[in-house]
Coordinates of C-alpha atoms and ligand atoms in Angstrom, one line a residue:
M1 CA 50.2 -40.9 -36.5
S2 CA 49.8 -37.6 -34.9
E3 CA 50.3 -36.6 -31.5
T4 CA 47.6 -36.9 -28.7
I5 CA 44.7 -34.5 -28.9
D6 CA 42.7 -33.9 -25.7
L7 CA 39.1 -34.2 -27.6
L8 CA 37.9 -36.0 -30.6
V9 CA 34.4 -34.6 -31.3
V10 CA 32.0 -36.6 -34.0
G11 CA 29.6 -34.8 -35.6
G12 CA 29.5 -31.0 -36.9
G13 CA 26.2 -30.0 -35.9
I14 CA 25.2 -27.6 -33.3
N15 CA 25.4 -30.1 -30.2
G16 CA 29.4 -31.0 -31.5
A17 CA 30.2 -27.3 -32.7
G18 CA 29.0 -26.1 -29.4
I19 CA 31.1 -28.5 -27.4
A20 CA 34.2 -27.9 -29.4
R21 CA 34.2 -24.4 -29.1
D22 CA 33.6 -24.4 -25.1
A23 CA 36.5 -27.0 -25.0
A24 CA 38.7 -25.2 -27.4
G25 CA 38.1 -21.8 -25.2
R26 CA 39.1 -24.0 -22.1
G27 CA 42.4 -24.9 -23.6
L28 CA 42.0 -28.4 -24.4
S29 CA 43.4 -29.4 -28.0
V30 CA 40.4 -30.5 -30.1
T31 CA 39.5 -31.8 -33.1
L32 CA 36.1 -32.0 -34.9
V33 CA 35.3 -34.5 -37.6
E34 CA 32.2 -33.8 -39.6
K35 CA 31.6 -36.4 -42.5
A36 CA 29.3 -33.8 -44.6
D37 CA 29.2 -30.2 -44.2
L38 CA 28.5 -28.5 -40.9
A39 CA 24.9 -28.0 -40.2
S40 CA 24.1 -30.6 -43.0
A41 CA 21.7 -32.5 -41.0
T42 CA 19.0 -31.6 -38.1
S43 CA 21.1 -28.5 -37.4
S44 CA 19.6 -27.0 -40.7
W45 CA 16.4 -28.2 -40.4
S46 CA 14.6 -27.0 -37.3
S47 CA 12.0 -24.5 -37.4
K48 CA 14.7 -22.2 -36.3
L49 CA 13.3 -21.0 -32.9
I50 CA 15.2 -20.3 -30.0
H51 CA 12.3 -20.9 -27.4
G52 CA 11.2 -21.8 -24.1
G53 CA 8.8 -24.5 -25.9
L54 CA 5.2 -23.0 -24.8
R55 CA 3.9 -26.4 -25.2
Y56 CA 6.4 -28.5 -23.3
L57 CA 4.9 -27.2 -20.1
E58 CA 1.7 -29.3 -20.8
Q59 CA 4.0 -31.9 -20.9
Y60 CA 5.9 -30.7 -17.3
E61 CA 9.3 -30.1 -19.0
F62 CA 9.7 -27.3 -16.5
R63 CA 13.5 -27.9 -16.3
L64 CA 13.9 -27.7 -20.1
V65 CA 11.6 -24.6 -20.3
R66 CA 13.3 -22.9 -17.8
E67 CA 16.8 -23.4 -19.1
A68 CA 15.6 -22.7 -22.7
L69 CA 14.0 -19.2 -21.6
Q70 CA 17.1 -18.3 -19.7
E71 CA 19.3 -19.5 -22.7
R72 CA 16.8 -17.0 -25.2
E73 CA 18.1 -13.9 -22.9
V74 CA 21.9 -15.3 -23.2
L75 CA 22.1 -16.1 -26.7
L76 CA 20.2 -12.9 -27.8
K77 CA 23.2 -11.1 -26.7
L78 CA 26.1 -13.5 -28.2
A79 CA 24.7 -13.1 -31.5
P80 CA 22.2 -10.7 -32.0
H81 CA 22.9 -10.8 -35.9
I82 CA 21.9 -14.1 -36.5
I83 CA 19.0 -14.2 -33.4
R84 CA 16.2 -11.8 -33.5
P85 CA 13.1 -11.4 -31.2
L86 CA 9.7 -12.6 -32.6
L87 CA 6.4 -12.1 -31.3
F88 CA 4.2 -15.0 -31.8
V89 CA 0.4 -14.7 -32.0
L90 CA -2.0 -17.4 -30.4
P91 CA -5.2 -17.3 -32.1
H92 CA -8.2 -18.6 -29.7
D93 CA -11.7 -19.9 -29.9
R94 CA -14.0 -21.8 -27.6
G95 CA -13.1 -25.4 -29.4
M96 CA -9.3 -24.9 -28.1
R97 CA -7.6 -25.1 -24.8
P98 CA -9.6 -22.6 -22.1
V99 CA -8.6 -19.4 -21.8
W100 CA -7.6 -19.9 -18.1
M101 CA -5.2 -22.7 -19.2
I102 CA -3.3 -20.5 -21.7
K103 CA -2.9 -17.4 -19.4
A104 CA -1.7 -19.7 -16.9
G105 CA 0.9 -21.2 -19.3
L106 CA 1.6 -17.5 -20.6
F107 CA 2.4 -16.4 -17.2
L108 CA 4.7 -19.5 -16.6
Y109 CA 6.5 -18.5 -19.6
D110 CA 6.9 -15.1 -19.0
H111 CA 8.3 -15.7 -15.3
L112 CA 10.0 -19.4 -15.1
G113 CA 13.3 -17.9 -16.8
G114 CA 13.7 -14.7 -14.5
R115 CA 14.4 -11.4 -15.8
I116 CA 13.3 -10.7 -19.5
T117 CA 14.2 -8.2 -21.7
L118 CA 11.6 -9.5 -24.5
P119 CA 8.0 -7.7 -24.2
R120 CA 5.8 -10.1 -21.9
S121 CA 2.6 -11.7 -23.1
K122 CA -0.6 -10.1 -23.6
A123 CA -4.2 -10.8 -24.7
V124 CA -5.7 -9.1 -27.9
A125 CA -9.0 -8.6 -29.2
F126 CA -9.7 -9.4 -32.9
P127 CA -9.9 -8.3 -35.5
H128 CA -6.6 -6.5 -35.0
L129 CA -4.7 -4.3 -37.8
E130 CA -1.8 -6.1 -37.1
Y131 CA -2.1 -9.1 -35.0
S132 CA -5.1 -10.9 -37.0
A133 CA -3.5 -10.1 -40.5
G134 CA -4.4 -12.8 -42.8
L135 CA -6.7 -14.8 -40.4
K136 CA -10.3 -15.5 -40.9
G137 CA -12.9 -13.4 -39.5
E138 CA -14.3 -15.9 -37.5
Y139 CA -11.4 -15.6 -34.7
R140 CA -12.2 -13.1 -32.2
S141 CA -9.4 -13.1 -29.7
G142 CA -5.7 -14.1 -29.2
F143 CA -2.5 -13.9 -27.1
V144 CA 0.6 -12.1 -27.8
Y145 CA 4.0 -13.4 -26.5
S146 CA 7.8 -13.3 -27.1
D147 CA 10.3 -15.8 -28.4
C148 CA 13.2 -15.8 -31.0
R149 CA 14.3 -16.8 -34.3
V150 CA 17.8 -17.9 -35.1
D151 CA 19.6 -18.8 -38.2
D152 CA 20.4 -22.3 -37.5
S153 CA 23.0 -23.4 -39.7
R154 CA 24.8 -20.2 -39.4
L155 CA 24.6 -20.8 -35.4
T156 CA 26.5 -24.0 -36.0
V157 CA 29.0 -22.3 -38.4
L158 CA 29.8 -19.6 -36.5
N159 CA 30.4 -22.0 -33.3
A160 CA 32.9 -23.9 -35.4
V161 CA 34.3 -20.6 -36.6
S162 CA 35.1 -19.6 -33.1
A163 CA 36.3 -23.1 -31.9
R164 CA 38.7 -23.1 -34.8
E165 CA 39.8 -19.3 -33.6
K166 CA 40.6 -21.0 -30.1
G167 CA 42.9 -23.5 -31.6
A168 CA 40.5 -26.3 -32.4
R169 CA 41.2 -28.5 -35.7
I170 CA 37.6 -28.3 -38.1
L171 CA 37.7 -30.9 -40.7
T172 CA 34.7 -31.2 -42.6
R173 CA 33.8 -33.9 -45.3
T174 CA 35.7 -36.2 -42.7
R175 CA 34.3 -39.7 -41.4
F176 CA 34.9 -41.1 -38.2
E177 CA 35.4 -44.8 -38.7
G178 CA 35.8 -46.3 -35.4
A179 CA 37.9 -46.2 -32.3
R180 CA 39.4 -48.5 -29.9
R181 CA 40.9 -47.8 -26.1
V182 CA 44.5 -47.9 -25.9
E183 CA 46.8 -47.0 -22.9
G184 CA 44.2 -45.0 -21.2
G185 CA 43.2 -43.0 -24.3
W186 CA 41.6 -43.6 -27.8
E187 CA 42.9 -44.6 -31.2
A188 CA 40.5 -43.2 -33.9
G189 CA 40.2 -44.0 -37.6
I190 CA 38.9 -40.9 -39.8
A191 CA 38.6 -40.5 -43.5
L192 CA 39.5 -37.1 -44.9
A193 CA 38.0 -35.2 -47.8
N194 CA 40.6 -36.2 -50.3
G195 CA 40.3 -39.8 -49.7
E196 CA 43.2 -40.4 -47.3
R197 CA 43.0 -42.1 -43.8
E198 CA 44.5 -40.9 -40.5
T199 CA 44.8 -42.2 -37.3
V200 CA 43.9 -39.9 -34.2
R201 CA 44.9 -40.4 -30.5
A202 CA 42.7 -38.8 -28.2
R203 CA 42.3 -38.6 -24.5
A204 CA 38.5 -38.3 -24.8
I205 CA 35.6 -38.7 -27.5
V206 CA 32.5 -36.7 -27.8
N207 CA 29.8 -38.6 -29.8
A208 CA 27.5 -35.6 -31.2
A209 CA 26.4 -37.8 -34.2
G210 CA 22.8 -36.6 -33.7
P211 CA 20.4 -39.0 -35.5
W212 CA 23.7 -41.3 -36.2
V213 CA 24.6 -41.3 -32.4
M214 CA 23.7 -45.2 -32.3
D215 CA 25.8 -45.8 -35.4
V216 CA 29.0 -44.3 -34.2
L217 CA 28.2 -46.2 -30.9
G218 CA 28.3 -49.0 -33.0
E219 CA 31.7 -48.2 -34.6
I220 CA 33.6 -47.9 -31.1
A221 CA 35.0 -51.1 -29.6
G222 CA 34.4 -52.5 -26.2
E223 CA 31.8 -51.6 -23.3
K224 CA 29.6 -48.5 -24.2
V225 CA 26.7 -46.7 -22.8
R226 CA 23.4 -47.6 -22.7
G227 CA 21.1 -45.3 -24.1
G228 CA 18.9 -45.1 -27.2
V229 CA 17.4 -42.6 -29.5
R230 CA 13.9 -42.0 -30.8
L231 CA 14.2 -41.0 -34.4
V232 CA 11.1 -38.5 -35.1
K233 CA 10.9 -36.8 -38.6
G234 CA 9.5 -33.2 -38.9
S235 CA 8.9 -31.6 -42.1
H236 CA 8.4 -27.7 -43.1
I237 CA 6.9 -26.0 -45.9
I238 CA 7.9 -22.8 -47.3
V239 CA 5.1 -20.5 -49.1
P240 CA 4.9 -17.0 -50.1
K241 CA 4.3 -15.1 -46.8
V242 CA 0.8 -15.3 -45.7
H243 CA 0.5 -11.8 -44.0
S244 CA 2.6 -8.6 -44.3
Q245 CA 3.1 -7.9 -40.7
G246 CA 6.5 -9.2 -38.9
H247 CA 4.8 -11.6 -36.0
A248 CA 4.7 -15.3 -36.2
Y249 CA 1.4 -17.2 -35.6
I250 CA 1.1 -20.8 -33.3
L251 CA -1.8 -22.5 -34.4
Q252 CA -3.4 -25.0 -32.2
N253 CA -4.4 -28.0 -34.2
P254 CA -7.4 -30.6 -33.2
D255 CA -4.7 -33.3 -32.5
R256 CA -3.6 -31.1 -29.3
R257 CA -0.2 -30.4 -31.5
V258 CA 1.0 -26.7 -32.5
I259 CA 1.9 -25.8 -36.1
F260 CA 4.0 -22.4 -36.6
I261 CA 3.4 -19.8 -39.4
I262 CA 6.9 -17.8 -39.2
P263 CA 8.1 -14.8 -41.5
Y264 CA 11.0 -16.2 -43.3
E265 CA 13.3 -14.5 -45.4
R266 CA 11.5 -11.1 -46.1
D267 CA 9.3 -13.0 -48.9
F268 CA 8.0 -16.2 -47.3
S269 CA 6.6 -17.9 -44.5
L270 CA 7.8 -21.0 -42.8
I271 CA 5.1 -23.8 -41.9
G272 CA 5.7 -26.4 -39.7
T273 CA 6.2 -28.8 -38.1
T274 CA 5.0 -32.5 -37.9
D275 CA 6.1 -35.4 -35.6
V276 CA 6.3 -38.8 -37.2
A277 CA 8.3 -41.8 -35.6
V278 CA 10.3 -43.2 -38.2
P279 CA 12.2 -46.5 -37.6
S280 CA 15.7 -45.6 -39.6
L281 CA 16.7 -42.5 -41.7
E282 CA 16.4 -44.0 -44.8
G283 CA 13.7 -42.2 -46.8
A284 CA 13.7 -39.6 -44.0
D285 CA 15.1 -36.9 -45.8
R286 CA 11.8 -35.2 -47.7
I287 CA 8.6 -34.3 -46.7
S288 CA 5.7 -37.1 -47.5
A289 CA 2.2 -36.2 -49.3
E290 CA 0.9 -36.7 -46.0
E291 CA 2.9 -34.3 -44.0
T292 CA 2.1 -31.8 -46.6
R293 CA -1.7 -32.4 -46.2
Y294 CA -1.4 -32.2 -42.6
L295 CA 0.5 -28.9 -42.8
L296 CA -2.1 -27.4 -45.4
D297 CA -5.1 -28.5 -43.2
A298 CA -3.7 -27.1 -40.3
V299 CA -2.9 -23.6 -41.5
N300 CA -6.1 -23.6 -43.3
R301 CA -8.3 -23.7 -40.3
F302 CA -6.9 -20.2 -39.7
L303 CA -5.9 -18.4 -43.0
A304 CA -8.7 -16.4 -44.8
K305 CA -7.1 -17.0 -48.0
P306 CA -6.3 -20.9 -47.7
L307 CA -3.1 -22.3 -49.1
A308 CA -2.9 -25.2 -51.6
A309 CA -0.1 -27.6 -52.6
G310 CA 0.4 -25.1 -55.7
D311 CA 2.2 -22.5 -53.2
I312 CA 4.5 -24.4 -52.2
V313 CA 7.9 -22.7 -53.1
S314 CA 10.1 -25.2 -51.0
S315 CA 10.5 -27.9 -48.5
Y316 CA 12.3 -29.5 -46.3
A317 CA 12.3 -32.6 -43.4
G318 CA 14.7 -33.4 -40.8
V319 CA 15.0 -36.0 -38.3
R320 CA 14.8 -35.3 -34.3
P321 CA 17.5 -37.7 -32.5
L322 CA 15.3 -37.6 -29.2
Y323 CA 16.5 -39.6 -26.0
D324 CA 14.3 -42.4 -25.6
D325 CA 12.3 -42.1 -22.8
G326 CA 9.7 -44.8 -23.6
S327 CA 6.8 -42.5 -24.7
D328 CA 4.4 -43.6 -27.0
N329 CA 3.3 -40.4 -28.7
P330 CA 6.4 -39.0 -31.0
S331 CA 5.2 -35.5 -29.9
E332 CA 5.7 -36.5 -26.0
V333 CA 9.1 -38.1 -26.4
T334 CA 11.2 -35.5 -24.1
R335 CA 12.9 -32.9 -26.1
D336 CA 15.6 -32.8 -23.1
Y337 CA 18.8 -33.9 -23.3
V338 CA 20.9 -36.7 -21.6
L339 CA 24.8 -37.1 -21.7
R340 CA 26.2 -40.0 -20.9
V341 CA 29.7 -40.7 -19.8
D342 CA 31.5 -44.1 -20.0
H343 CA 34.9 -44.9 -18.9
H344 CA 34.7 -48.2 -16.9
G345 CA 37.8 -46.9 -15.2
H346 CA 40.2 -46.4 -17.9
G347 CA 40.3 -43.0 -17.6
A348 CA 39.7 -42.8 -21.7
P349 CA 35.9 -41.5 -21.4
L350 CA 33.3 -41.7 -24.0
L351 CA 30.6 -38.9 -24.0
T352 CA 27.6 -39.4 -25.9
V353 CA 24.9 -36.6 -26.5
F354 CA 21.3 -38.0 -26.8
G355 CA 18.6 -35.3 -27.9
G356 CA 19.1 -31.5 -27.2
K357 CA 17.7 -28.3 -28.9
I358 CA 19.3 -25.7 -30.9
T359 CA 18.2 -23.3 -28.1
T360 CA 20.0 -25.4 -25.3
Y361 CA 23.1 -26.3 -27.0
R362 CA 25.5 -24.0 -25.1
R363 CA 23.9 -25.5 -22.1
L364 CA 24.7 -29.0 -23.1
A365 CA 28.1 -28.0 -24.1
E366 CA 28.8 -26.7 -20.7
E367 CA 27.4 -29.5 -19.0
A368 CA 29.4 -31.8 -21.5
L369 CA 32.5 -30.1 -20.3
G370 CA 31.6 -30.4 -16.6
K371 CA 31.3 -34.3 -17.0
L372 CA 34.7 -34.4 -18.9
K373 CA 36.4 -32.3 -16.4
P374 CA 37.2 -35.2 -14.0
F375 CA 39.4 -36.5 -16.9
F376 CA 41.5 -33.3 -17.1
S377 CA 42.9 -31.7 -14.4
G378 CA 42.9 -27.9 -14.1
L379 CA 40.4 -27.5 -16.8
K380 CA 39.4 -23.7 -17.1
G381 CA 35.5 -22.8 -15.6
D382 CA 32.7 -21.8 -17.8
W383 CA 32.9 -19.1 -20.1
T384 CA 30.7 -19.2 -23.2
A385 CA 27.6 -17.1 -21.6
H386 CA 29.9 -13.7 -22.0
E387 CA 31.7 -14.1 -25.0
P388 CA 29.9 -13.1 -28.6
L389 CA 29.9 -15.6 -31.1
P390 CA 32.1 -14.1 -34.3
G391 CA 30.1 -11.2 -35.7
G392 CA 27.9 -10.8 -32.7
D393 CA 29.8 -7.7 -31.1
V394 CA 27.7 -5.1 -32.5
G395 CA 25.9 -3.8 -29.4
R396 CA 22.3 -3.0 -30.4
F397 CA 21.5 -4.6 -33.7
N398 CA 19.1 -2.3 -35.0
A399 CA 21.5 1.0 -34.7
F400 CA 24.5 -1.3 -36.0
R401 CA 22.9 -2.2 -39.2
D402 CA 21.6 1.5 -39.7
D403 CA 25.4 2.7 -39.2
M404 CA 26.3 -0.1 -41.7
Y405 CA 23.5 1.3 -44.2
R406 CA 25.3 4.8 -44.0
R407 CA 28.8 3.5 -44.4
Y408 CA 27.8 1.5 -47.5
E409 CA 24.9 3.7 -48.6
T410 CA 26.3 3.4 -52.2
L411 CA 25.8 -0.6 -52.2
G412 CA 22.1 -0.4 -51.3
R413 CA 20.0 -1.3 -48.7
D414 CA 18.9 -4.5 -49.7
L415 CA 22.4 -6.0 -50.1
V416 CA 23.9 -4.3 -47.0
D417 CA 21.0 -6.1 -45.0
G418 CA 21.4 -9.4 -46.2
I419 CA 25.3 -9.3 -45.3
V420 CA 24.8 -7.8 -42.1
R421 CA 22.5 -10.2 -40.8
R422 CA 24.5 -13.4 -41.8
H423 CA 27.8 -11.8 -40.6
G424 CA 27.6 -9.1 -38.1
S425 CA 30.6 -6.9 -37.3
R426 CA 32.5 -9.3 -39.4
S427 CA 30.4 -7.8 -42.9
V428 CA 33.3 -5.4 -42.7
R429 CA 35.8 -7.8 -43.6
L430 CA 34.0 -9.0 -47.1
L431 CA 32.8 -5.6 -47.8
G432 CA 36.1 -3.7 -47.0
N433 CA 36.2 -0.2 -48.7
A434 CA 33.7 -1.1 -51.2
R435 CA 31.8 2.0 -52.9
S436 CA 30.2 0.0 -55.7
S437 CA 28.2 -3.4 -56.1
G438 CA 31.0 -3.8 -59.0
E439 CA 33.9 -4.0 -56.6
L440 CA 32.4 -7.1 -54.7
G441 CA 32.7 -9.1 -58.0
R442 CA 30.5 -10.9 -59.6
Y443 CA 26.5 -10.6 -58.4
F444 CA 25.1 -14.0 -58.6
G445 CA 21.2 -12.8 -57.6
G446 CA 19.4 -13.0 -54.5
G447 CA 21.9 -10.8 -52.4
L448 CA 24.9 -13.0 -53.3
T449 CA 28.2 -11.5 -54.4
E450 CA 31.5 -13.2 -55.6
A451 CA 32.9 -11.6 -52.4
E452 CA 31.0 -13.4 -49.8
V453 CA 31.1 -16.4 -51.8
R454 CA 35.2 -16.4 -51.6
Y455 CA 34.6 -15.4 -48.1
L456 CA 32.5 -18.2 -47.1
V457 CA 35.1 -20.6 -48.9
A458 CA 38.1 -19.0 -47.1
E459 CA 36.6 -18.7 -43.7
E460 CA 33.9 -21.1 -43.2
W461 CA 34.4 -24.2 -45.0
A462 CA 31.7 -23.7 -47.8
A463 CA 33.0 -26.2 -50.5
T464 CA 29.9 -26.5 -52.6
A465 CA 26.9 -24.3 -53.9
E466 CA 24.7 -26.3 -51.8
D467 CA 26.8 -25.0 -48.8
V468 CA 26.6 -21.4 -50.2
L469 CA 23.2 -21.5 -50.9
W470 CA 21.3 -23.1 -48.5
R471 CA 23.5 -23.2 -45.4
R472 CA 26.1 -20.6 -45.3
T473 CA 23.2 -18.2 -46.7
R474 CA 19.7 -18.9 -47.7
C475 CA 20.2 -17.0 -51.0
G476 CA 19.1 -19.8 -53.0
L477 CA 15.2 -19.4 -51.8
H478 CA 15.6 -15.9 -53.5
M479 CA 17.4 -17.2 -56.8
T480 CA 16.3 -18.6 -60.2
P481 CA 17.3 -22.0 -61.2
G482 CA 19.7 -20.3 -63.6
E483 CA 21.4 -17.9 -61.0
R484 CA 21.8 -21.1 -58.7
E485 CA 23.1 -23.1 -61.5
A486 CA 25.8 -20.3 -62.1
V487 CA 26.8 -20.7 -58.5
T488 CA 27.1 -24.4 -58.9
A489 CA 29.7 -23.7 -62.0
F490 CA 31.4 -21.1 -60.0
M491 CA 32.0 -23.3 -57.0
Q492 CA 33.2 -26.2 -59.4
Q493 CA 35.7 -24.0 -61.2
D494 CA 39.2 -23.5 -60.2
R495 CA 38.7 -20.2 -58.4
Ligands
FAD1 C1 11.6 -30.6 -37.6 C2 12.4 -30.3 -36.4 C3 12.3 -28.8 -36.0 C4 13.2 -28.6 -34.7 N1 12.6 -27.0 -34.3 C5 13.5 -26.6 -33.3 C6 13.6 -25.2 -33.1 O1 12.8 -24.7 -33.3 N2 14.4 -25.0 -31.9 C7 15.2 -25.7 -31.1 O2 15.9 -25.5 -30.6 N3 15.5 -27.1 -31.7 C8 14.5 -27.5 -32.8 N4 15.0 -28.5 -33.2 C9 16.0 -29.8 -32.5 C10 17.3 -29.5 -33.1 O3 17.4 -29.1 -34.6 C11 18.2 -30.6 -32.9 O4 18.1 -31.0 -31.6 C12 19.6 -30.2 -33.4 O5 20.0 -29.7 -34.4 C13 20.5 -31.7 -32.9 O6 21.6 -31.0 -33.3 P1 22.9 -32.3 -33.3 O7 24.3 -31.6 -33.3 O8 22.8 -33.2 -32.2 O9 22.7 -33.3 -34.8 P2 23.2 -32.9 -36.2 O10 22.9 -31.5 -36.4 O11 22.2 -34.1 -36.7 O12 24.6 -33.2 -36.2 C14 25.1 -34.3 -36.2 C15 26.1 -34.5 -37.1 O13 26.8 -35.7 -37.0 C16 27.4 -36.0 -38.3 N5 28.0 -37.3 -38.5 C17 27.3 -38.2 -38.2 N6 28.0 -39.6 -38.2 C18 29.2 -39.1 -38.5 C19 30.6 -39.8 -38.8 N7 30.6 -41.1 -38.4 N8 31.4 -39.1 -38.9 C20 31.9 -37.7 -39.0 N9 30.3 -37.3 -38.9 C21 29.0 -37.5 -38.5 C22 26.4 -35.7 -39.2 O14 26.6 -35.2 -40.5 C23 25.8 -34.3 -38.5 O15 26.1 -33.4 -39.6 C24 14.1 -29.2 -34.6 C25 14.3 -30.8 -35.0 C26 13.8 -31.1 -36.1 C27 13.9 -32.2 -36.7

């Protein structure tokens, strides 16, 4: 048995990775176990927005929206390579929410979070060369406001990288198999990637298992917190881009939900999402025919050139592990998070994470460490609002990217652009002094080189083609099946 660590974190999604980073930066000894790959569950299946959540205002979730709007500004500074501002256009007609309501909502959105650097909202008349691109001519007006988009799985991985650099042990493909309290601490069983089993002694456990939070609770002996999750499935479709401008659309649906059309990976539009309550995770990992129809119908009310099922190039589904607040309507279940600490006087705390957005993960982690503070005397204070995530120390992103274009002129802009957006200042570590793409090893297509794959394996726990093609990068979307197979073969060979 190894020596006693301070914190065992179960789950390598955004919340587990964020808590591990925060804790390691405060000097705690941390081990994080993730049963599959980092961000292999909900944290790579999101709408990829760092947003206040305009629609949550209607549900009076002011605390959540304020915190999320503040976080938008903080995160933009910490990771400007993977988090970028994005304008949203909301087309309007008489059948929708009244203009006064939208104006009031946008006013709140512009002001609730305090000082913002992003452009404030405004009304626009259609047709508009830019803001009504791709829409039917019948829409005569709209509103424009700001939010941000994020590479969700890279955000998770970069938190894990930072945690490791601060001393945390990150174990992917490692399953938590249960724990019990012993002498004021915990003894937990974990099954490692190589099939071996290990017993970990820890002073505290964090359960950040997302949709599996109740399963993990079930594997922990003794009295536990009360609370429950509502599993609400959400799906997206990806189509060739529906307009050539840089903005997203937020579309009001007759059921009062909103659907996003988000520019995605240069050539595509990401369309989502749905809200379907599911009893279990079984079969919830792919979009259903009804959800596909629902999304197509929703966007076709607005698009001049309607989309058909045949236009869909890819799709994905994920399950939100929402805190069960008793709402009947899955769209109205709170998106806020709830943290529960249970110690029953044993001094061996178990902290359980219910709910949470990508957007608020950093604040969630701060709050988690705040709740654990009484158990760790001398624990350092909050620090994560100021230290950039790995690769995020680039200053103004566009100026940095232009410098990189010049520095690596001979490699071609497309290749450099993709690498810089994924790795920020750390791009130099994988590009070195390369003068030609040949110096980066084999080219797999879709902007992926052997040098990057090797970097992802060495530095970011990539172990399979899927890790590389769909989470560490999204290069898979730009590749032919043959090109993807070549990456699979490369990952399987003894490198
Ligand atoms: C359709 C959809 C759209 C969304 N859009 C947005 C958005 O635009 N913006 C936003 O801010 N939020 C969004 N969200 C919410 C956000 O994605 C989630 O709240 C967040 O990703 C949850 O992260 P998590 O770390 O709690 O869970 P997860 O990412 O699911 O991570 C939990 C991890 O625990 C691991 N695990 C489980 N059991 C064990 C075990 N026994 N041992 C070891 N590991 C284990 C799992 O493998 C998993 O990787 C969206 C969610 C969905 C579903």
